[in-house]
PDB file of C-alpha atoms in Angstrom:
ATOM      1  CA  UNK M  25       9.206 -54.103 109.374  1.00 45.00           C
ATOM      2  CA  UNK M  26      11.221 -52.806 106.312  1.00 48.00           C
ATOM      3  CA  UNK M  27      13.924 -55.017 105.338  1.00 54.00           C
ATOM      4  CA  UNK M  28      17.487 -52.967 104.604  1.00 53.00           C
ATOM      5  CA  UNK M  29      18.283 -52.118 101.570  1.00 52.00           C
ATOM      6  CA  UNK M  30      20.208 -55.141  99.377  1.00 53.00           C
ATOM      7  CA  UNK M  31      24.028 -54.478  98.730  1.00 54.00           C
ATOM      8  CA  UNK M  32      25.369 -56.411  95.925  1.00 54.00           C
ATOM      9  CA  UNK M  33      28.474 -58.772  97.511  1.00 54.00           C
ATOM     10  CA  UNK M  34      29.372 -62.366  97.210  1.00 54.00           C
ATOM     11  CA  UNK M  35      26.936 -64.857  96.933  1.00 54.00           C
ATOM     12  CA  UNK M  36      25.634 -66.999 100.048  1.00 53.00           C
ATOM     13  CA  UNK M  37      28.979 -69.919 100.592  1.00 51.00           C
ATOM     14  CA  UNK M  38      31.259 -68.382  98.859  1.00 47.00           C
ATOM     15  CA  UNK M  39      34.307 -67.832 101.908  1.00 49.00           C
ATOM     16  CA  UNK M  40      36.639 -65.545  99.363  1.00 49.00           C
ATOM     17  CA  UNK M  41      38.026 -68.756  97.695  1.00 52.00           C
ATOM     18  CA  UNK M  42      38.524 -67.963  93.716  1.00 51.00           C
ATOM     19  CA  UNK M  43      37.394 -65.725  91.925  1.00 53.00           C
ATOM     20  CA  UNK M  44      34.226 -63.509  92.799  1.00 55.00           C
ATOM     21  CA  UNK M  45      31.092 -64.093  90.226  1.00 56.00           C
ATOM     22  CA  UNK M  46      30.776 -61.235  87.355  1.00 55.00           C
ATOM     23  CA  UNK M  47      28.249 -58.420  88.190  1.00 54.00           C
ATOM     24  CA  UNK M  48      24.882 -59.335  86.595  1.00 53.00           C
ATOM     25  CA  UNK M  49      24.620 -57.011  83.498  1.00 51.00           C
ATOM     26  CA  UNK M  50      21.185 -55.255  84.591  1.00 52.00           C
ATOM     27  CA  UNK M  51      19.685 -54.413  87.620  1.00 54.00           C
ATOM     28  CA  UNK M  52      15.968 -54.262  87.866  1.00 56.00           C
ATOM     29  CA  UNK M  53      14.631 -50.878  89.389  1.00 55.00           C
ATOM     30  CA  UNK M  54      12.023 -51.607  91.410  1.00 54.00           C
ATOM     31  CA  UNK M  55       8.477 -49.610  90.493  1.00 55.00           C
ATOM     32  CA  UNK M  56       7.802 -47.084  93.499  1.00 53.00           C
ATOM     33  CA  UNK M  57       4.213 -48.724  93.207  1.00 51.00           C
ATOM     34  CA  UNK M  58       5.249 -52.234  94.364  1.00 51.00           C
ATOM     35  CA  UNK M  59       7.638 -55.034  93.616  1.00 49.00           C
ATOM     36  CA  UNK M  60       5.751 -56.830  91.432  1.00 50.00           C
ATOM     37  CA  UNK M  61       5.225 -53.683  88.353  1.00 47.00           C
ATOM     38  CA  UNK M  62       6.842 -55.014  85.264  1.00 53.00           C
ATOM     39  CA  UNK M  63       6.503 -51.591  83.186  1.00 51.00           C
ATOM     40  CA  UNK M  64       6.129 -48.015  83.782  1.00 51.00           C
ATOM     41  CA  UNK M  65       3.669 -45.957  81.626  1.00 55.00           C
ATOM     42  CA  UNK M  66       4.554 -42.434  80.458  1.00 52.00           C
ATOM     43  CA  UNK M  67       1.766 -39.933  80.875  1.00 56.00           C
ATOM     44  CA  UNK M  68       1.059 -37.738  78.473  1.00 52.00           C
ATOM     45  CA  UNK M  69       1.284 -34.173  77.946  1.00 55.00           C
ATOM     46  CA  UNK M  70      -1.899 -32.383  78.739  1.00 55.00           C
ATOM     47  CA  UNK M  71      -2.881 -30.497  75.605  1.00 52.00           C
ATOM     48  CA  UNK M  72      -3.229 -27.506  77.622  1.00 52.00           C
ATOM     49  CA  UNK M  73       0.792 -27.804  78.890  1.00 50.00           C
ATOM     50  CA  UNK M  74       3.058 -25.097  77.815  1.00 51.00           C
ATOM     51  CA  UNK M  75       5.895 -26.142  75.659  1.00 52.00           C
ATOM     52  CA  UNK M  76       8.989 -26.537  77.506  1.00 52.00           C
ATOM     53  CA  UNK M  77      10.709 -23.123  77.301  1.00 50.00           C
ATOM     54  CA  UNK M  78      14.712 -23.917  76.164  1.00 51.00           C
ATOM     55  CA  UNK M  79      17.166 -22.001  78.418  1.00 49.00           C
ATOM     56  CA  UNK M  80      20.532 -20.183  76.941  1.00 55.00           C
ATOM     57  CA  UNK M  81      23.588 -20.565  78.141  1.00 55.00           C
ATOM     58  CA  UNK M  82      24.463 -17.772  79.766  1.00 52.00           C
ATOM     59  CA  UNK M  83      27.536 -15.983  77.575  1.00 51.00           C
ATOM     60  CA  UNK M  84      31.058 -16.277  79.991  1.00 52.00           C
ATOM     61  CA  UNK M  85      31.599 -13.331  81.918  1.00 52.00           C
ATOM     62  CA  UNK M  86      33.586 -10.383  79.770  1.00 54.00           C
ATOM     63  CA  UNK M  87      32.816 -11.966  76.409  1.00 57.00           C
ATOM     64  CA  UNK M  88      30.013 -10.406  74.225  1.00 54.00           C
ATOM     65  CA  UNK M  89      26.861 -12.254  73.794  1.00 55.00           C
ATOM     66  CA  UNK M  90      26.899 -14.146  70.357  1.00 55.00           C
ATOM     67  CA  UNK M  91      24.819 -12.695  67.694  1.00 55.00           C
ATOM     68  CA  UNK M  92      22.674 -14.568  64.352  1.00 57.00           C
ATOM     69  CA  UNK M  93      24.912 -17.412  63.034  1.00 57.00           C
ATOM     70  CA  UNK M  94      26.242 -15.938  59.903  1.00 57.00           C
ATOM     71  CA  UNK M  95      23.949 -15.806  56.434  1.00 57.00           C
ATOM     72  CA  UNK M  96      25.245 -18.974  54.081  1.00 56.00           C
ATOM     73  CA  UNK M  97      25.188 -16.837  50.540  1.00 55.00           C
ATOM     74  CA  UNK M  98      22.639 -18.134  48.212  1.00 59.00           C
ATOM     75  CA  UNK M  99      22.965 -20.622  45.706  1.00 58.00           C
ATOM     76  CA  UNK M 100      21.714 -20.365  42.160  1.00 61.00           C
ATOM     77  CA  UNK M 101      19.560 -23.591  41.370  1.00 60.00           C
ATOM     78  CA  UNK M 102      21.814 -25.900  39.627  1.00 63.00           C
ATOM     79  CA  UNK M 103      21.441 -25.292  35.359  1.00 65.00           C
ATOM     80  CA  UNK M 104      18.270 -26.961  34.157  1.00 65.00           C
ATOM     81  CA  UNK M 105      18.868 -29.480  31.509  1.00 63.00           C
ATOM     82  CA  UNK M 106      17.709 -27.694  27.907  1.00 63.00           C
ATOM     83  CA  UNK M 107      14.543 -29.590  26.579  1.00 57.00           C
ATOM     84  CA  UNK M 108      14.928 -32.083  23.258  1.00 58.00           C
ATOM     85  CA  UNK M 109      15.643 -30.881  19.961  1.00 57.00           C
ATOM     86  CA  UNK M 110      12.150 -31.733  19.169  1.00 54.00           C
ATOM     87  CA  UNK M 111       9.958 -30.412  21.616  1.00 52.00           C
ATOM     88  CA  UNK M 112       9.621 -26.492  21.235  1.00 54.00           C
ATOM     89  CA  UNK M 113       8.818 -24.362  24.257  1.00 54.00           C
ATOM     90  CA  UNK M 114       5.396 -22.883  23.778  1.00 55.00           C
ATOM     91  CA  UNK M 115       4.650 -19.133  24.268  1.00 52.00           C
ATOM     92  CA  UNK M 116       1.912 -18.224  26.352  1.00 51.00           C
ATOM     93  CA  UNK M 117       0.463 -14.236  26.421  1.00 57.00           C
ATOM     94  CA  UNK M 118      -0.842 -12.362  23.496  1.00 59.00           C
ATOM     95  CA  UNK M 119       1.710 -12.285  21.215  1.00 63.00           C
ATOM     96  CA  UNK M 120       1.794 -15.555  19.992  1.00 77.00           C
ATOM     97  CA  UNK M 121       2.570 -17.051  16.250  1.00 76.00           C
ATOM     98  CA  UNK M 122      -1.448 -16.596  14.802  1.00 75.00           C
ATOM     99  CA  UNK M 123      -1.735 -13.563  16.479  1.00 77.00           C
ATOM    100  CA  UNK M 124       1.262 -11.824  15.175  1.00 76.00           C
ATOM    101  CA  UNK M 125       0.709 -13.379  11.452  1.00 73.00           C
ATOM    102  CA  UNK M 126      -3.131 -11.889  11.901  1.00 73.00           C
ATOM    103  CA  UNK M 127      -1.676  -8.569  13.059  1.00 73.00           C
ATOM    104  CA  UNK M 128       0.672  -8.443   9.838  1.00 75.00           C
ATOM    105  CA  UNK M 129      -1.931  -9.436   7.677  1.00 75.00           C
ATOM    106  CA  UNK M 130      -4.511  -6.460   9.145  1.00 76.00           C
ATOM    107  CA  UNK M 131      -1.687  -4.244   8.550  1.00 75.00           C
ATOM    108  CA  UNK M 132      -0.880  -5.421   5.033  1.00 76.00           C
ATOM    109  CA  UNK M 133      -4.776  -5.191   4.178  1.00 75.00           C
ATOM    110  CA  UNK M 134      -5.016  -1.548   5.657  1.00 73.00           C
ATOM    111  CA  UNK M 135      -2.068  -0.344   3.786  1.00 71.00           C
ATOM    112  CA  UNK M 136      -3.339  -1.595   0.618  1.00 65.00           C
ATOM    113  CA  UNK M 137      -6.904  -0.243   1.111  1.00 66.00           C
ATOM    114  CA  UNK M 138      -4.769   3.058   2.202  1.00 69.00           C
ATOM    115  CA  UNK M 139      -3.167   2.896  -1.525  1.00 66.00           C
ATOM    116  CA  UNK M 140      -5.998   1.687  -3.298  1.00 65.00           C
ATOM    117  CA  UNK M 141      -8.141   4.472  -1.831  1.00 69.00           C
ATOM    118  CA  UNK M 142      -5.540   7.291  -2.666  1.00 68.00           C
ATOM    119  CA  UNK M 143      -4.992   5.681  -6.232  1.00 68.00           C
ATOM    120  CA  UNK M 144      -8.416   6.179  -7.021  1.00 70.00           C
ATOM    121  CA  UNK M 145      -8.972   9.386  -5.413  1.00 67.00           C
ATOM    122  CA  UNK M 146      -5.770  10.519  -7.435  1.00 67.00           C
ATOM    123  CA  UNK M 147      -7.338   9.323 -10.440  1.00 73.00           C
ATOM    124  CA  UNK M 148     -10.867  10.802 -10.085  1.00 74.00           C
ATOM    125  CA  UNK M 149      -8.751  14.557  -9.431  1.00 80.00           C
ATOM    126  CA  UNK M 150      -6.707  13.612 -12.314  1.00 79.00           C
ATOM    127  CA  UNK M 151      -9.792  12.682 -14.325  1.00 83.00           C
ATOM    128  CA  UNK M 152     -11.450  15.681 -13.312  1.00 87.00           C
ATOM    129  CA  UNK M 153      -8.815  18.431 -14.062  1.00 88.00           C
ATOM    130  CA  UNK M 154      -7.738  16.737 -17.606  1.00 88.00           C
ATOM    131  CA  UNK M 155     -10.909  15.594 -19.078  1.00 90.00           C
ATOM    132  CA  UNK M 156     -12.033  19.506 -18.546  1.00 92.00           C
ATOM    133  CA  UNK M 157      -8.890  20.719 -20.239  1.00 91.00           C
ATOM    134  CA  UNK M 158      -9.494  18.266 -22.886  1.00 91.00           C
ATOM    135  CA  UNK M 159     -13.256  19.302 -23.706  1.00 93.00           C
ATOM    136  CA  UNK M 160     -12.150  22.916 -23.685  1.00 93.00           C
ATOM    137  CA  UNK M 161      -9.594  22.269 -26.523  1.00 92.00           C
ATOM    138  CA  UNK M 162     -11.822  20.002 -28.580  1.00 92.00           C
ATOM    139  CA  UNK M 163     -15.025  21.833 -27.557  1.00 93.00           C
ATOM    140  CA  UNK M 164     -16.359  18.239 -27.426  1.00 94.00           C
ATOM    141  CA  UNK M 165     -17.191  15.599 -24.955  1.00 95.00           C
ATOM    142  CA  UNK M 166     -13.781  13.322 -24.221  1.00 94.00           C
ATOM    143  CA  UNK M 167     -12.611  10.313 -21.665  1.00 93.00           C
ATOM    144  CA  UNK M 168      -9.360  10.450 -20.060  1.00 91.00           C
ATOM    145  CA  UNK M 169      -7.156   6.899 -19.361  1.00 90.00           C
ATOM    146  CA  UNK M 170      -3.893   6.400 -17.805  1.00 86.00           C
ATOM    147  CA  UNK M 171      -0.698   3.880 -17.973  1.00 83.00           C
ATOM    148  CA  UNK M 172      -0.191   2.070 -14.989  1.00 77.00           C
ATOM    149  CA  UNK M 173       3.310   1.743 -14.704  1.00 82.00           C
ATOM    150  CA  UNK M 174       4.098   3.459 -12.163  1.00 86.00           C
ATOM    151  CA  UNK M 175       1.137   3.580 -10.418  1.00 84.00           C
ATOM    152  CA  UNK M 176      -1.203   6.300 -11.041  1.00 83.00           C
ATOM    153  CA  UNK M 177      -0.597   7.843  -7.919  1.00 81.00           C
ATOM    154  CA  UNK M 178       3.285   8.157  -8.177  1.00 87.00           C
ATOM    155  CA  UNK M 179       2.567  10.198 -11.455  1.00 86.00           C
ATOM    156  CA  UNK M 180      -0.170  12.257  -9.828  1.00 83.00           C
ATOM    157  CA  UNK M 181       1.747  12.679  -6.941  1.00 85.00           C
ATOM    158  CA  UNK M 182       5.423  13.634  -8.579  1.00 87.00           C
ATOM    159  CA  UNK M 183       3.300  15.287 -11.407  1.00 86.00           C
ATOM    160  CA  UNK M 184       5.200  13.146 -14.295  1.00 91.00           C
ATOM    161  CA  UNK M 185       2.871  11.292 -16.125  1.00 91.00           C
ATOM    162  CA  UNK M 186       4.332   8.811 -18.406  1.00 92.00           C
ATOM    163  CA  UNK M 187       1.334   7.616 -20.790  1.00 92.00           C
ATOM    164  CA  UNK M 188      -2.141  10.023 -20.707  1.00 93.00           C
ATOM    165  CA  UNK M 189      -4.878   8.544 -23.645  1.00 94.00           C
ATOM    166  CA  UNK M 190      -7.692  11.251 -24.742  1.00 94.00           C
ATOM    167  CA  UNK M 191     -10.821  10.037 -27.086  1.00 95.00           C
ATOM    168  CA  UNK M 192     -13.035  12.654 -27.792  1.00 96.00           C
ATOM    169  CA  UNK M 193     -16.789  11.918 -28.518  1.00 94.00           C
ATOM    170  CA  UNK M 194     -16.792  12.514 -32.383  1.00 93.00           C
ATOM    171  CA  UNK M 195     -19.049  15.196 -32.578  1.00 94.00           C
ATOM    172  CA  UNK M 196     -16.421  17.746 -33.242  1.00 93.00           C
ATOM    173  CA  UNK M 197     -13.685  19.109 -32.949  1.00 93.00           C
ATOM    174  CA  UNK M 198     -13.244  22.927 -32.805  1.00 91.00           C
ATOM    175  CA  UNK M 199     -14.483  24.091 -35.713  1.00 89.00           C
ATOM    176  CA  UNK M 200     -14.584  20.797 -37.654  1.00 92.00           C
ATOM    177  CA  UNK M 201     -17.976  19.036 -37.226  1.00 94.00           C
ATOM    178  CA  UNK M 202     -17.865  14.820 -37.689  1.00 95.00           C
ATOM    179  CA  UNK M 203     -14.709  14.906 -36.440  1.00 95.00           C
ATOM    180  CA  UNK M 204     -13.073  12.472 -33.947  1.00 96.00           C
ATOM    181  CA  UNK M 205      -9.295  12.745 -32.143  1.00 96.00           C
ATOM    182  CA  UNK M 206      -7.521   9.502 -30.321  1.00 96.00           C
ATOM    183  CA  UNK M 207      -4.556  11.796 -28.717  1.00 95.00           C
ATOM    184  CA  UNK M 208      -1.656  10.163 -26.790  1.00 96.00           C
ATOM    185  CA  UNK M 209       0.244  11.935 -24.613  1.00 94.00           C
ATOM    186  CA  UNK M 210       4.159  10.787 -23.041  1.00 94.00           C
ATOM    187  CA  UNK M 211       6.422  11.783 -20.881  1.00 94.00           C
ATOM    188  CA  UNK M 212       3.858  14.441 -19.295  1.00 92.00           C
ATOM    189  CA  UNK M 213       5.908  16.833 -16.776  1.00 92.00           C
ATOM    190  CA  UNK M 214       3.797  19.535 -14.708  1.00 89.00           C
ATOM    191  CA  UNK M 215       5.972  21.941 -13.162  1.00 86.00           C
ATOM    192  CA  UNK M 216       4.941  26.019 -13.643  1.00 82.00           C
ATOM    193  CA  UNK M 217       7.817  27.967 -15.158  1.00 81.00           C
ATOM    194  CA  UNK M 218       5.660  31.108 -15.431  1.00 78.00           C
ATOM    195  CA  UNK M 219       5.545  31.647 -18.754  1.00 83.00           C
ATOM    196  CA  UNK M 220       4.562  27.654 -19.263  1.00 89.00           C
ATOM    197  CA  UNK M 221       2.215  25.050 -17.139  1.00 89.00           C
ATOM    198  CA  UNK M 222       5.063  21.962 -17.891  1.00 91.00           C
ATOM    199  CA  UNK M 223       6.342  20.063 -21.087  1.00 93.00           C
ATOM    200  CA  UNK M 224       5.008  17.335 -23.274  1.00 94.00           C
ATOM    201  CA  UNK M 225       7.710  15.381 -24.389  1.00 95.00           C
ATOM    202  CA  UNK M 226       5.438  13.249 -27.212  1.00 95.00           C
ATOM    203  CA  UNK M 227       2.012  13.903 -28.663  1.00 96.00           C
ATOM    204  CA  UNK M 228       0.633  11.723 -31.592  1.00 97.00           C
ATOM    205  CA  UNK M 229      -3.081  12.232 -32.525  1.00 96.00           C
ATOM    206  CA  UNK M 230      -5.452  10.311 -35.148  1.00 97.00           C
ATOM    207  CA  UNK M 231      -8.091  13.065 -36.659  1.00 96.00           C
ATOM    208  CA  UNK M 232     -10.594  10.732 -38.248  1.00 96.00           C
ATOM    209  CA  UNK M 233     -13.442  13.526 -40.698  1.00 95.00           C
ATOM    210  CA  UNK M 234     -16.176  11.898 -41.930  1.00 96.00           C
ATOM    211  CA  UNK M 235     -17.754  13.033 -44.941  1.00 95.00           C
ATOM    212  CA  UNK M 236     -21.150  14.370 -43.529  1.00 94.00           C
ATOM    213  CA  UNK M 237     -19.049  16.116 -41.287  1.00 94.00           C
ATOM    214  CA  UNK M 238     -16.811  17.447 -43.879  1.00 93.00           C
ATOM    215  CA  UNK M 239     -20.382  18.905 -45.908  1.00 92.00           C
ATOM    216  CA  UNK M 240     -21.857  20.356 -42.615  1.00 92.00           C
ATOM    217  CA  UNK M 241     -17.944  21.760 -41.774  1.00 91.00           C
ATOM    218  CA  UNK M 242     -18.434  23.772 -45.259  1.00 89.00           C
ATOM    219  CA  UNK M 243     -21.871  24.656 -44.906  1.00 87.00           C
ATOM    220  CA  UNK M 244     -21.300  26.628 -41.828  1.00 86.00           C
ATOM    221  CA  UNK M 245     -17.802  28.538 -42.531  1.00 84.00           C
ATOM    222  CA  UNK M 246     -17.770  29.259 -46.348  1.00 79.00           C
ATOM    223  CA  UNK M 247     -21.408  31.045 -46.393  1.00 74.00           C
ATOM    224  CA  UNK M 248     -21.608  31.827 -50.049  1.00 70.00           C
ATOM    225  CA  UNK M 249     -20.214  28.721 -51.382  1.00 71.00           C
ATOM    226  CA  UNK M 250     -21.393  26.334 -48.430  1.00 74.00           C
ATOM    227  CA  UNK M 251     -24.593  26.608 -48.679  1.00 77.00           C
ATOM    228  CA  UNK M 252     -24.981  25.225 -52.207  1.00 82.00           C
ATOM    229  CA  UNK M 253     -23.306  22.141 -51.009  1.00 87.00           C
ATOM    230  CA  UNK M 254     -25.844  19.230 -50.947  1.00 89.00           C
ATOM    231  CA  UNK M 255     -23.272  16.107 -50.344  1.00 92.00           C
ATOM    232  CA  UNK M 256     -19.467  14.612 -50.338  1.00 93.00           C
ATOM    233  CA  UNK M 257     -18.480  11.606 -51.220  1.00 94.00           C
ATOM    234  CA  UNK M 258     -15.115   9.962 -50.990  1.00 95.00           C
ATOM    235  CA  UNK M 259     -13.314   8.320 -53.568  1.00 95.00           C
ATOM    236  CA  UNK M 260     -10.315   6.040 -51.628  1.00 95.00           C
ATOM    237  CA  UNK M 261      -8.360   5.276 -55.102  1.00 94.00           C
ATOM    238  CA  UNK M 262      -8.549   8.321 -56.206  1.00 94.00           C
ATOM    239  CA  UNK M 263      -7.363   9.935 -52.919  1.00 95.00           C
ATOM    240  CA  UNK M 264     -10.243  12.621 -53.293  1.00 95.00           C
ATOM    241  CA  UNK M 265     -13.523  13.581 -52.287  1.00 95.00           C
ATOM    242  CA  UNK M 266     -16.314  15.013 -54.500  1.00 94.00           C
ATOM    243  CA  UNK M 267     -18.469  18.061 -53.249  1.00 92.00           C
ATOM    244  CA  UNK M 268     -21.673  18.423 -54.950  1.00 91.00           C
ATOM    245  CA  UNK M 269     -23.806  21.350 -55.520  1.00 87.00           C
ATOM    246  CA  UNK M 270     -27.048  20.864 -57.297  1.00 83.00           C
ATOM    247  CA  UNK M 271     -25.592  19.942 -60.997  1.00 85.00           C
ATOM    248  CA  UNK M 272     -21.968  21.533 -60.119  1.00 87.00           C
ATOM    249  CA  UNK M 273     -19.343  19.411 -58.107  1.00 91.00           C
ATOM    250  CA  UNK M 274     -15.775  20.372 -56.605  1.00 91.00           C
ATOM    251  CA  UNK M 275     -13.061  17.357 -56.770  1.00 94.00           C
ATOM    252  CA  UNK M 276     -10.584  18.380 -54.323  1.00 94.00           C
ATOM    253  CA  UNK M 277      -7.704  16.201 -52.636  1.00 95.00           C
ATOM    254  CA  UNK M 278      -6.431  16.280 -49.413  1.00 95.00           C
ATOM    255  CA  UNK M 279      -2.830  16.959 -48.849  1.00 95.00           C
ATOM    256  CA  UNK M 280      -0.187  17.779 -46.041  1.00 96.00           C
ATOM    257  CA  UNK M 281       2.023  21.101 -47.007  1.00 92.00           C
ATOM    258  CA  UNK M 282       4.358  22.444 -44.592  1.00 91.00           C
ATOM    259  CA  UNK M 283       2.723  20.918 -41.327  1.00 92.00           C
ATOM    260  CA  UNK M 284      -1.017  21.928 -42.414  1.00 94.00           C
ATOM    261  CA  UNK M 285      -3.612  20.025 -43.878  1.00 93.00           C
ATOM    262  CA  UNK M 286      -4.908  21.336 -46.775  1.00 94.00           C
ATOM    263  CA  UNK M 287      -7.568  20.658 -49.844  1.00 93.00           C
ATOM    264  CA  UNK M 288      -6.310  20.824 -52.823  1.00 94.00           C
ATOM    265  CA  UNK M 289      -8.779  21.693 -56.006  1.00 94.00           C
ATOM    266  CA  UNK M 290      -8.727  19.332 -58.858  1.00 95.00           C
ATOM    267  CA  UNK M 291     -11.674  20.509 -60.799  1.00 93.00           C
ATOM    268  CA  UNK M 292     -14.747  22.177 -60.467  1.00 91.00           C
ATOM    269  CA  UNK M 293     -17.289  21.763 -62.666  1.00 89.00           C
ATOM    270  CA  UNK M 294     -20.658  24.508 -62.555  1.00 81.00           C
ATOM    271  CA  UNK M 295     -20.578  27.915 -62.829  1.00 82.00           C
ATOM    272  CA  UNK M 296     -17.920  28.603 -59.829  1.00 82.00           C
ATOM    273  CA  UNK M 297     -14.408  29.617 -60.706  1.00 87.00           C
ATOM    274  CA  UNK M 298     -11.602  27.222 -59.270  1.00 89.00           C
ATOM    275  CA  UNK M 299      -9.800  29.727 -57.683  1.00 90.00           C
ATOM    276  CA  UNK M 300     -12.810  31.125 -55.674  1.00 87.00           C
ATOM    277  CA  UNK M 301     -13.743  27.756 -55.019  1.00 87.00           C
ATOM    278  CA  UNK M 302      -9.886  27.423 -54.176  1.00 91.00           C
ATOM    279  CA  UNK M 303      -9.128  30.191 -51.906  1.00 90.00           C
ATOM    280  CA  UNK M 304     -12.578  29.592 -49.871  1.00 88.00           C
ATOM    281  CA  UNK M 305     -11.059  26.248 -48.790  1.00 90.00           C
ATOM    282  CA  UNK M 306      -8.212  27.632 -47.898  1.00 91.00           C
ATOM    283  CA  UNK M 307      -9.234  30.052 -45.577  1.00 90.00           C
ATOM    284  CA  UNK M 308     -11.427  26.937 -44.189  1.00 90.00           C
ATOM    285  CA  UNK M 309      -8.606  24.870 -43.518  1.00 92.00           C
ATOM    286  CA  UNK M 310      -5.842  27.834 -41.932  1.00 92.00           C
ATOM    287  CA  UNK M 311      -8.596  28.312 -39.928  1.00 90.00           C
ATOM    288  CA  UNK M 312      -8.379  24.488 -38.600  1.00 90.00           C
ATOM    289  CA  UNK M 313      -4.630  24.768 -38.899  1.00 91.00           C
ATOM    290  CA  UNK M 314      -4.339  27.630 -36.336  1.00 91.00           C
ATOM    291  CA  UNK M 315      -6.931  26.409 -34.052  1.00 89.00           C
ATOM    292  CA  UNK M 316      -4.533  23.414 -33.032  1.00 90.00           C
ATOM    293  CA  UNK M 317      -2.581  23.292 -29.647  1.00 89.00           C
ATOM    294  CA  UNK M 318       1.004  22.384 -28.610  1.00 90.00           C
ATOM    295  CA  UNK M 319       2.405  22.661 -31.880  1.00 90.00           C
ATOM    296  CA  UNK M 320       0.586  20.055 -33.455  1.00 94.00           C
ATOM    297  CA  UNK M 321       1.277  19.645 -37.122  1.00 94.00           C
ATOM    298  CA  UNK M 322      -0.074  17.187 -39.489  1.00 95.00           C
ATOM    299  CA  UNK M 323       2.169  14.285 -41.163  1.00 96.00           C
ATOM    300  CA  UNK M 324      -0.208  12.365 -43.426  1.00 96.00           C
ATOM    301  CA  UNK M 325      -3.734  11.959 -44.319  1.00 96.00           C
ATOM    302  CA  UNK M 326      -5.925   9.502 -46.497  1.00 96.00           C
ATOM    303  CA  UNK M 327      -9.363   9.163 -47.647  1.00 96.00           C
ATOM    304  CA  UNK M 328     -11.285   6.151 -46.334  1.00 95.00           C
ATOM    305  CA  UNK M 329     -14.922   5.218 -48.115  1.00 94.00           C
ATOM    306  CA  UNK M 330     -16.348   6.824 -44.827  1.00 94.00           C
ATOM    307  CA  UNK M 331     -14.141  10.319 -45.103  1.00 95.00           C
ATOM    308  CA  UNK M 332     -10.773  11.496 -44.532  1.00 96.00           C
ATOM    309  CA  UNK M 333      -8.044  10.264 -41.280  1.00 97.00           C
ATOM    310  CA  UNK M 334      -5.223  12.270 -40.728  1.00 96.00           C
ATOM    311  CA  UNK M 335      -2.358  11.653 -38.362  1.00 96.00           C
ATOM    312  CA  UNK M 336      -0.703  14.547 -36.444  1.00 97.00           C
ATOM    313  CA  UNK M 337       1.824  14.732 -33.570  1.00 96.00           C
ATOM    314  CA  UNK M 338       4.133  17.264 -31.664  1.00 95.00           C
ATOM    315  CA  UNK M 339       7.016  16.818 -29.718  1.00 95.00           C
ATOM    316  CA  UNK M 340       8.716  18.636 -26.554  1.00 94.00           C
ATOM    317  CA  UNK M 341       5.502  20.935 -26.858  1.00 93.00           C
ATOM    318  CA  UNK M 342       5.105  23.314 -23.895  1.00 93.00           C
ATOM    319  CA  UNK M 343       1.830  23.784 -22.188  1.00 92.00           C
ATOM    320  CA  UNK M 344       0.664  27.005 -22.444  1.00 91.00           C
ATOM    321  CA  UNK M 345      -0.543  28.630 -18.823  1.00 88.00           C
ATOM    322  CA  UNK M 346      -3.570  30.811 -18.482  1.00 85.00           C
ATOM    323  CA  UNK M 347      -2.634  33.706 -20.070  1.00 85.00           C
ATOM    324  CA  UNK M 348      -1.902  32.003 -23.531  1.00 86.00           C
ATOM    325  CA  UNK M 349      -4.758  29.478 -23.609  1.00 87.00           C
ATOM    326  CA  UNK M 350      -7.551  29.725 -20.741  1.00 89.00           C
ATOM    327  CA  UNK M 351      -8.238  26.143 -21.439  1.00 90.00           C
ATOM    328  CA  UNK M 352      -5.152  24.932 -19.339  1.00 88.00           C
ATOM    329  CA  UNK M 353      -5.559  27.191 -17.052  1.00 85.00           C
ATOM    330  CA  UNK M 354      -7.006  24.488 -14.133  1.00 83.00           C
ATOM    331  CA  UNK M 355      -3.480  22.626 -14.269  1.00 79.00           C
TER     332      UNK M 355
END
């Protein structure tokens, strides 16, 4: 027999006296399985069960469906605090500090190597030309050296040489055997003006003529008298030279007259007339003086124990072209 549902009401024995007792705070709902069950186990959803689908609520009639929610403007992230003063950010990539310094060193080394190579080439090129000119003028082998301020490459490019030194081997200077030339040229400017190759601001030369060289020169250029000369002696105290010809002798003194180096005959012992000897020596010295290029003139002369030393110079000289002097054709 089924029991009727229990309805809430006053407890038995209460007959309306006083206030009824309060309703219980909670009421147990009986489990469908039986009155003795205390808890209800909730079954878990099967793995293959479809997820619950959320249904949209229909929009009211006459109102368009709502669109997507408005996009909130993107805000920049808050600024980060700067790193401490002692910590420097580490560079990344190829151009680090070390590689930058290395590249700078490589570039500087390459430029220095290129300039050094160009300097050597310019010196070699100038040596080839100027040595050829000097050897043609003096008719002897010669060596060339240059000043270093400014660098020679710059001098070569501008055609303005501040200092050039020339030294010959000492075999001869033109017709003078046994003569050595030491020449210094300053402020040399190469600029072709049609009738000249350029100018030389200052030229100073020292010519050293040995006693044996004087003997050979006289013998070669004075066939009649020179063939009789057997030796040449010098007397530095008297400033004279003595030309021995067997039992005869000619004493002469080197002098500078109007920019020319001459031999003044002081005494002749033997069968030769003094005037004849003087005329022959004048022809010799004139030949030597006339062949000096670039307006070179004698300034002084000195007799030493081994020969004669003369100083020569020229100022603001024009460099001749090839029509005037073939030796300067390569400039």
